[in-house]
Amino acid sequence: AIAQFISGLAQTASEFIKLRGQTQQLTQETGDALNKLVAQTSATAKTFGKDYNEVLQATNTLAKQLGITQTEAATLIQKGFLAGADSSGQFLDILKEYPAQFAQVGLSAEESIAIITQSVQDGVFSDKGADAIKEAGLRLSEFGKPAQEAIDAIGLNSKKIQQELRSGAKTTADVMKEVSAQIKTLPANSAAAS
């Protein structure tokens, strides 16, 4: 029994050292921060039946693209799993693909996780919610005539919004929230709402 315990302990230590090396290579973390990240990533992977490297890659992408620590990213990912963000099975894939677009439109890491979670809770079981944010961000950054006309049609001032975006007074995410709020005030059968 003691030999089995010692063998199991050696195997666990060996696995931790391997994961620590992989994690340090990807994230550049060291010391206590590295140990905490390995433990947190491993716990998330085991708890939710995911591959350690998939969780680690999503954590690293979220942290680097949205300017937060690796530990903060790992905690947000855990919260996302607990809130049901992976009901579609695509949570980690979305986190590896879309954080740059979320950052570009001005969303925080917390807002990004909340949007992914809300999309799944609303029945969008793919990356369609994240992709809609990406596309809206592109349209607003280009701010072509169709975008201007659509914004004016719902009762907002496209010239003012364009100036606010250029000056940095508003982020793309701010404008998207403003447009969404304005659309909700329109009658359901309004041509401008569609």
JSON list of C-alpha atoms in Angstrom, two decimals, residues 3-164:
[
{"chain": "A", "resi": 3, "resn": "ALA", "atom": "CA", "xyz": [4.57, 1.54, -2.44]},
{"chain": "A", "resi": 4, "resn": "GLN", "atom": "CA", "xyz": [1.39, 2.34, -4.37]},
{"chain": "A", "resi": 5, "resn": "PHE", "atom": "CA", "xyz": [1.04, 5.66, -2.50]},
{"chain": "A", "resi": 6, "resn": "ILE", "atom": "CA", "xyz": [4.66, 6.60, -3.26]},
{"chain": "A", "resi": 7, "resn": "SER", "atom": "CA", "xyz": [4.25, 5.55, -6.90]},
{"chain": "A", "resi": 8, "resn": "GLY", "atom": "CA", "xyz": [1.07, 7.66, -7.22]},
{"chain": "A", "resi": 9, "resn": "LEU", "atom": "CA", "xyz": [2.78, 10.61, -5.57]},
{"chain": "A", "resi": 10, "resn": "ALA", "atom": "CA", "xyz": [5.75, 10.34, -7.94]},
{"chain": "A", "resi": 11, "resn": "GLN", "atom": "CA", "xyz": [3.40, 10.14, -10.92]},
{"chain": "A", "resi": 12, "resn": "THR", "atom": "CA", "xyz": [1.49, 13.24, -9.76]},
{"chain": "A", "resi": 13, "resn": "ALA", "atom": "CA", "xyz": [4.74, 15.15, -9.24]},
{"chain": "A", "resi": 14, "resn": "SER", "atom": "CA", "xyz": [5.97, 14.10, -12.66]},
{"chain": "A", "resi": 15, "resn": "GLU", "atom": "CA", "xyz": [2.71, 15.22, -14.29]},
{"chain": "A", "resi": 16, "resn": "PHE", "atom": "CA", "xyz": [2.84, 18.56, -12.48]},
{"chain": "A", "resi": 17, "resn": "ILE", "atom": "CA", "xyz": [6.43, 19.16, -13.65]},
{"chain": "A", "resi": 18, "resn": "LYS", "atom": "CA", "xyz": [5.44, 18.37, -17.24]},
{"chain": "A", "resi": 19, "resn": "LEU", "atom": "CA", "xyz": [2.39, 20.68, -17.11]},
{"chain": "A", "resi": 20, "resn": "ARG", "atom": "CA", "xyz": [4.49, 23.38, -15.46]},
{"chain": "A", "resi": 21, "resn": "GLY", "atom": "CA", "xyz": [7.01, 23.26, -18.32]},
{"chain": "A", "resi": 22, "resn": "GLN", "atom": "CA", "xyz": [4.29, 23.43, -20.98]},
{"chain": "A", "resi": 23, "resn": "THR", "atom": "CA", "xyz": [2.56, 26.29, -19.19]},
{"chain": "A", "resi": 24, "resn": "GLN", "atom": "CA", "xyz": [5.74, 28.30, -18.68]},
{"chain": "A", "resi": 25, "resn": "GLN", "atom": "CA", "xyz": [6.71, 27.87, -22.32]},
{"chain": "A", "resi": 26, "resn": "LEU", "atom": "CA", "xyz": [3.36, 29.24, -23.54]},
{"chain": "A", "resi": 27, "resn": "THR", "atom": "CA", "xyz": [2.63, 31.91, -20.95]},
{"chain": "A", "resi": 28, "resn": "GLN", "atom": "CA", "xyz": [6.09, 32.98, -19.73]},
{"chain": "A", "resi": 29, "resn": "GLU", "atom": "CA", "xyz": [4.77, 32.81, -16.15]},
{"chain": "A", "resi": 30, "resn": "THR", "atom": "CA", "xyz": [7.22, 31.91, -13.36]},
{"chain": "A", "resi": 31, "resn": "GLY", "atom": "CA", "xyz": [7.29, 31.15, -9.66]},
{"chain": "A", "resi": 32, "resn": "ASP", "atom": "CA", "xyz": [4.11, 31.16, -7.58]},
{"chain": "A", "resi": 33, "resn": "ALA", "atom": "CA", "xyz": [2.04, 32.64, -10.43]},
{"chain": "A", "resi": 34, "resn": "LEU", "atom": "CA", "xyz": [3.06, 29.69, -12.62]},
{"chain": "A", "resi": 35, "resn": "ASN", "atom": "CA", "xyz": [2.26, 27.14, -9.92]},
{"chain": "A", "resi": 36, "resn": "LYS", "atom": "CA", "xyz": [-1.14, 28.72, -9.29]},
{"chain": "A", "resi": 37, "resn": "LEU", "atom": "CA", "xyz": [-1.92, 28.82, -13.03]},
{"chain": "A", "resi": 38, "resn": "VAL", "atom": "CA", "xyz": [-0.99, 25.15, -13.49]},
{"chain": "A", "resi": 39, "resn": "ALA", "atom": "CA", "xyz": [-3.16, 24.12, -10.54]},
{"chain": "A", "resi": 40, "resn": "GLN", "atom": "CA", "xyz": [-6.08, 26.27, -11.66]},
{"chain": "A", "resi": 41, "resn": "THR", "atom": "CA", "xyz": [-5.90, 25.15, -15.30]},
{"chain": "A", "resi": 42, "resn": "SER", "atom": "CA", "xyz": [-5.58, 21.51, -14.28]},
{"chain": "A", "resi": 43, "resn": "ALA", "atom": "CA", "xyz": [-8.57, 21.79, -11.93]},
{"chain": "A", "resi": 44, "resn": "THR", "atom": "CA", "xyz": [-10.68, 23.41, -14.65]},
{"chain": "A", "resi": 45, "resn": "ALA", "atom": "CA", "xyz": [-9.72, 20.78, -17.22]},
{"chain": "A", "resi": 46, "resn": "LYS", "atom": "CA", "xyz": [-10.46, 17.89, -14.85]},
{"chain": "A", "resi": 47, "resn": "THR", "atom": "CA", "xyz": [-13.66, 19.37, -13.43]},
{"chain": "A", "resi": 48, "resn": "PHE", "atom": "CA", "xyz": [-15.21, 20.12, -16.83]},
{"chain": "A", "resi": 49, "resn": "GLY", "atom": "CA", "xyz": [-13.76, 17.19, -18.78]},
{"chain": "A", "resi": 50, "resn": "LYS", "atom": "CA", "xyz": [-11.54, 19.30, -21.05]},
{"chain": "A", "resi": 51, "resn": "ASP", "atom": "CA", "xyz": [-8.01, 18.87, -22.33]},
{"chain": "A", "resi": 52, "resn": "TYR", "atom": "CA", "xyz": [-5.44, 20.74, -20.23]},
{"chain": "A", "resi": 53, "resn": "ASN", "atom": "CA", "xyz": [-3.77, 22.29, -23.29]},
{"chain": "A", "resi": 54, "resn": "GLU", "atom": "CA", "xyz": [-7.11, 23.52, -24.69]},
{"chain": "A", "resi": 55, "resn": "VAL", "atom": "CA", "xyz": [-7.91, 25.27, -21.41]},
{"chain": "A", "resi": 56, "resn": "LEU", "atom": "CA", "xyz": [-4.37, 26.67, -21.23]},
{"chain": "A", "resi": 57, "resn": "GLN", "atom": "CA", "xyz": [-4.50, 28.03, -24.80]},
{"chain": "A", "resi": 58, "resn": "ALA", "atom": "CA", "xyz": [-7.86, 29.69, -24.18]},
{"chain": "A", "resi": 59, "resn": "THR", "atom": "CA", "xyz": [-6.56, 31.19, -20.92]},
{"chain": "A", "resi": 60, "resn": "ASN", "atom": "CA", "xyz": [-3.42, 32.50, -22.59]},
{"chain": "A", "resi": 61, "resn": "THR", "atom": "CA", "xyz": [-5.33, 34.03, -25.51]},
{"chain": "A", "resi": 62, "resn": "LEU", "atom": "CA", "xyz": [-7.89, 35.69, -23.25]},
{"chain": "A", "resi": 63, "resn": "ALA", "atom": "CA", "xyz": [-5.16, 37.10, -20.98]},
{"chain": "A", "resi": 64, "resn": "LYS", "atom": "CA", "xyz": [-2.90, 38.42, -23.73]},
{"chain": "A", "resi": 65, "resn": "GLN", "atom": "CA", "xyz": [-5.61, 39.83, -26.00]},
{"chain": "A", "resi": 66, "resn": "LEU", "atom": "CA", "xyz": [-7.62, 41.52, -23.25]},
{"chain": "A", "resi": 67, "resn": "GLY", "atom": "CA", "xyz": [-4.73, 42.68, -21.09]},
{"chain": "A", "resi": 68, "resn": "ILE", "atom": "CA", "xyz": [-5.38, 40.72, -17.91]},
{"chain": "A", "resi": 69, "resn": "THR", "atom": "CA", "xyz": [-3.23, 38.31, -15.93]},
{"chain": "A", "resi": 70, "resn": "GLN", "atom": "CA", "xyz": [-3.20, 34.60, -16.69]},
{"chain": "A", "resi": 71, "resn": "THR", "atom": "CA", "xyz": [-4.75, 33.92, -13.28]},
{"chain": "A", "resi": 72, "resn": "GLU", "atom": "CA", "xyz": [-7.55, 36.43, -13.91]},
{"chain": "A", "resi": 73, "resn": "ALA", "atom": "CA", "xyz": [-8.22, 34.78, -17.27]},
{"chain": "A", "resi": 74, "resn": "ALA", "atom": "CA", "xyz": [-8.27, 31.32, -15.69]},
{"chain": "A", "resi": 75, "resn": "THR", "atom": "CA", "xyz": [-10.72, 32.52, -13.03]},
{"chain": "A", "resi": 76, "resn": "LEU", "atom": "CA", "xyz": [-13.02, 34.06, -15.65]},
{"chain": "A", "resi": 77, "resn": "ILE", "atom": "CA", "xyz": [-12.96, 30.85, -17.67]},
{"chain": "A", "resi": 78, "resn": "GLN", "atom": "CA", "xyz": [-13.92, 28.86, -14.56]},
{"chain": "A", "resi": 79, "resn": "LYS", "atom": "CA", "xyz": [-16.79, 31.29, -13.94]},
{"chain": "A", "resi": 80, "resn": "GLY", "atom": "CA", "xyz": [-17.87, 30.92, -17.57]},
{"chain": "A", "resi": 81, "resn": "PHE", "atom": "CA", "xyz": [-17.96, 27.13, -17.27]},
{"chain": "A", "resi": 82, "resn": "LEU", "atom": "CA", "xyz": [-19.95, 27.39, -14.03]},
{"chain": "A", "resi": 83, "resn": "ALA", "atom": "CA", "xyz": [-22.43, 29.80, -15.67]},
{"chain": "A", "resi": 84, "resn": "GLY", "atom": "CA", "xyz": [-23.04, 27.42, -18.58]},
{"chain": "A", "resi": 85, "resn": "ALA", "atom": "CA", "xyz": [-20.93, 29.08, -21.27]},
{"chain": "A", "resi": 86, "resn": "ASP", "atom": "CA", "xyz": [-19.82, 25.67, -22.53]},
{"chain": "A", "resi": 87, "resn": "SER", "atom": "CA", "xyz": [-23.29, 24.21, -23.00]},
{"chain": "A", "resi": 88, "resn": "SER", "atom": "CA", "xyz": [-22.59, 24.30, -26.73]},
{"chain": "A", "resi": 89, "resn": "GLY", "atom": "CA", "xyz": [-19.21, 22.64, -26.29]},
{"chain": "A", "resi": 90, "resn": "GLN", "atom": "CA", "xyz": [-17.54, 25.59, -28.07]},
{"chain": "A", "resi": 91, "resn": "PHE", "atom": "CA", "xyz": [-16.58, 27.86, -25.18]},
{"chain": "A", "resi": 92, "resn": "LEU", "atom": "CA", "xyz": [-12.85, 27.22, -25.40]},
{"chain": "A", "resi": 93, "resn": "ASP", "atom": "CA", "xyz": [-12.85, 27.46, -29.20]},
{"chain": "A", "resi": 94, "resn": "ILE", "atom": "CA", "xyz": [-14.59, 30.84, -29.03]},
{"chain": "A", "resi": 95, "resn": "LEU", "atom": "CA", "xyz": [-12.09, 32.02, -26.42]},
{"chain": "A", "resi": 96, "resn": "LYS", "atom": "CA", "xyz": [-9.19, 31.02, -28.65]},
{"chain": "A", "resi": 97, "resn": "GLU", "atom": "CA", "xyz": [-10.65, 32.74, -31.73]},
{"chain": "A", "resi": 98, "resn": "TYR", "atom": "CA", "xyz": [-12.46, 35.93, -30.69]},
{"chain": "A", "resi": 99, "resn": "PRO", "atom": "CA", "xyz": [-10.66, 37.81, -27.86]},
{"chain": "A", "resi": 100, "resn": "ALA", "atom": "CA", "xyz": [-8.78, 40.04, -30.32]},
{"chain": "A", "resi": 101, "resn": "GLN", "atom": "CA", "xyz": [-12.11, 41.12, -31.82]},
{"chain": "A", "resi": 102, "resn": "PHE", "atom": "CA", "xyz": [-13.62, 41.63, -28.36]},
{"chain": "A", "resi": 103, "resn": "ALA", "atom": "CA", "xyz": [-10.67, 43.85, -27.43]},
{"chain": "A", "resi": 104, "resn": "GLN", "atom": "CA", "xyz": [-10.94, 45.73, -30.72]},
{"chain": "A", "resi": 105, "resn": "VAL", "atom": "CA", "xyz": [-14.54, 46.74, -30.02]},
{"chain": "A", "resi": 106, "resn": "GLY", "atom": "CA", "xyz": [-13.68, 47.74, -26.44]},
{"chain": "A", "resi": 107, "resn": "LEU", "atom": "CA", "xyz": [-15.14, 44.86, -24.44]},
{"chain": "A", "resi": 108, "resn": "SER", "atom": "CA", "xyz": [-13.50, 43.83, -21.18]},
{"chain": "A", "resi": 109, "resn": "ALA", "atom": "CA", "xyz": [-12.67, 40.21, -20.44]},
{"chain": "A", "resi": 110, "resn": "GLU", "atom": "CA", "xyz": [-15.63, 40.04, -18.04]},
{"chain": "A", "resi": 111, "resn": "GLU", "atom": "CA", "xyz": [-18.00, 41.44, -20.67]},
{"chain": "A", "resi": 112, "resn": "SER", "atom": "CA", "xyz": [-16.66, 38.98, -23.25]},
{"chain": "A", "resi": 113, "resn": "ILE", "atom": "CA", "xyz": [-17.33, 35.97, -21.02]},
{"chain": "A", "resi": 114, "resn": "ALA", "atom": "CA", "xyz": [-20.77, 37.37, -20.13]},
{"chain": "A", "resi": 115, "resn": "ILE", "atom": "CA", "xyz": [-21.67, 37.77, -23.82]},
{"chain": "A", "resi": 116, "resn": "ILE", "atom": "CA", "xyz": [-20.56, 34.24, -24.67]},
{"chain": "A", "resi": 117, "resn": "THR", "atom": "CA", "xyz": [-22.55, 32.90, -21.71]},
{"chain": "A", "resi": 118, "resn": "GLN", "atom": "CA", "xyz": [-25.64, 34.95, -22.58]},
{"chain": "A", "resi": 119, "resn": "SER", "atom": "CA", "xyz": [-25.49, 33.82, -26.21]},
{"chain": "A", "resi": 120, "resn": "VAL", "atom": "CA", "xyz": [-25.57, 30.18, -25.13]},
{"chain": "A", "resi": 121, "resn": "GLN", "atom": "CA", "xyz": [-28.36, 30.84, -22.60]},
{"chain": "A", "resi": 122, "resn": "ASP", "atom": "CA", "xyz": [-30.34, 32.54, -25.40]},
{"chain": "A", "resi": 123, "resn": "GLY", "atom": "CA", "xyz": [-30.03, 29.41, -27.53]},
{"chain": "A", "resi": 124, "resn": "VAL", "atom": "CA", "xyz": [-27.16, 30.45, -29.79]},
{"chain": "A", "resi": 125, "resn": "PHE", "atom": "CA", "xyz": [-25.19, 27.20, -29.61]},
{"chain": "A", "resi": 126, "resn": "SER", "atom": "CA", "xyz": [-22.31, 28.21, -31.88]},
{"chain": "A", "resi": 127, "resn": "ASP", "atom": "CA", "xyz": [-19.96, 31.13, -32.35]},
{"chain": "A", "resi": 128, "resn": "LYS", "atom": "CA", "xyz": [-22.73, 33.20, -34.00]},
{"chain": "A", "resi": 129, "resn": "GLY", "atom": "CA", "xyz": [-22.99, 35.62, -31.05]},
{"chain": "A", "resi": 130, "resn": "ALA", "atom": "CA", "xyz": [-19.24, 36.26, -31.00]},
{"chain": "A", "resi": 131, "resn": "ASP", "atom": "CA", "xyz": [-19.19, 36.49, -34.78]},
{"chain": "A", "resi": 132, "resn": "ALA", "atom": "CA", "xyz": [-22.00, 39.08, -34.74]},
{"chain": "A", "resi": 133, "resn": "ILE", "atom": "CA", "xyz": [-19.89, 41.26, -32.44]},
{"chain": "A", "resi": 134, "resn": "LYS", "atom": "CA", "xyz": [-16.92, 40.87, -34.76]},
{"chain": "A", "resi": 135, "resn": "GLU", "atom": "CA", "xyz": [-18.99, 41.83, -37.82]},
{"chain": "A", "resi": 136, "resn": "ALA", "atom": "CA", "xyz": [-20.65, 44.79, -36.09]},
{"chain": "A", "resi": 137, "resn": "GLY", "atom": "CA", "xyz": [-17.21, 45.97, -35.01]},
{"chain": "A", "resi": 138, "resn": "LEU", "atom": "CA", "xyz": [-15.96, 45.78, -38.58]},
{"chain": "A", "resi": 139, "resn": "ARG", "atom": "CA", "xyz": [-18.97, 47.69, -39.91]},
{"chain": "A", "resi": 140, "resn": "LEU", "atom": "CA", "xyz": [-18.59, 50.41, -37.31]},
{"chain": "A", "resi": 141, "resn": "SER", "atom": "CA", "xyz": [-14.84, 50.72, -37.87]},
{"chain": "A", "resi": 142, "resn": "GLU", "atom": "CA", "xyz": [-15.40, 51.10, -41.62]},
{"chain": "A", "resi": 143, "resn": "PHE", "atom": "CA", "xyz": [-18.47, 53.28, -40.99]},
{"chain": "A", "resi": 144, "resn": "GLY", "atom": "CA", "xyz": [-19.56, 53.15, -44.60]},
{"chain": "A", "resi": 145, "resn": "LYS", "atom": "CA", "xyz": [-22.74, 54.58, -46.04]},
{"chain": "A", "resi": 146, "resn": "PRO", "atom": "CA", "xyz": [-24.91, 51.52, -45.17]},
{"chain": "A", "resi": 147, "resn": "ALA", "atom": "CA", "xyz": [-23.88, 51.75, -41.50]},
{"chain": "A", "resi": 148, "resn": "GLN", "atom": "CA", "xyz": [-24.53, 55.50, -41.44]},
{"chain": "A", "resi": 149, "resn": "GLU", "atom": "CA", "xyz": [-27.96, 55.07, -43.03]},
{"chain": "A", "resi": 150, "resn": "ALA", "atom": "CA", "xyz": [-28.90, 52.25, -40.65]},
{"chain": "A", "resi": 151, "resn": "ILE", "atom": "CA", "xyz": [-27.90, 54.28, -37.59]},
{"chain": "A", "resi": 152, "resn": "ASP", "atom": "CA", "xyz": [-29.78, 57.35, -38.82]},
{"chain": "A", "resi": 153, "resn": "ALA", "atom": "CA", "xyz": [-32.84, 55.19, -39.64]},
{"chain": "A", "resi": 154, "resn": "ILE", "atom": "CA", "xyz": [-33.22, 54.08, -36.02]},
{"chain": "A", "resi": 155, "resn": "GLY", "atom": "CA", "xyz": [-33.09, 57.66, -34.77]},
{"chain": "A", "resi": 156, "resn": "LEU", "atom": "CA", "xyz": [-29.47, 58.06, -33.79]},
{"chain": "A", "resi": 157, "resn": "ASN", "atom": "CA", "xyz": [-27.04, 60.62, -35.23]},
{"chain": "A", "resi": 158, "resn": "SER", "atom": "CA", "xyz": [-24.44, 58.78, -37.31]},
{"chain": "A", "resi": 159, "resn": "LYS", "atom": "CA", "xyz": [-22.20, 61.85, -37.71]},
{"chain": "A", "resi": 160, "resn": "LYS", "atom": "CA", "xyz": [-22.07, 62.37, -33.93]},
{"chain": "A", "resi": 161, "resn": "ILE", "atom": "CA", "xyz": [-21.39, 58.67, -33.34]},
{"chain": "A", "resi": 162, "resn": "GLN", "atom": "CA", "xyz": [-18.65, 58.66, -35.96]},
{"chain": "A", "resi": 163, "resn": "GLN", "atom": "CA", "xyz": [-16.99, 61.66, -34.26]},
{"chain": "A", "resi": 164, "resn": "GLU", "atom": "CA", "xyz": [-17.25, 60.00, -30.86]}
]
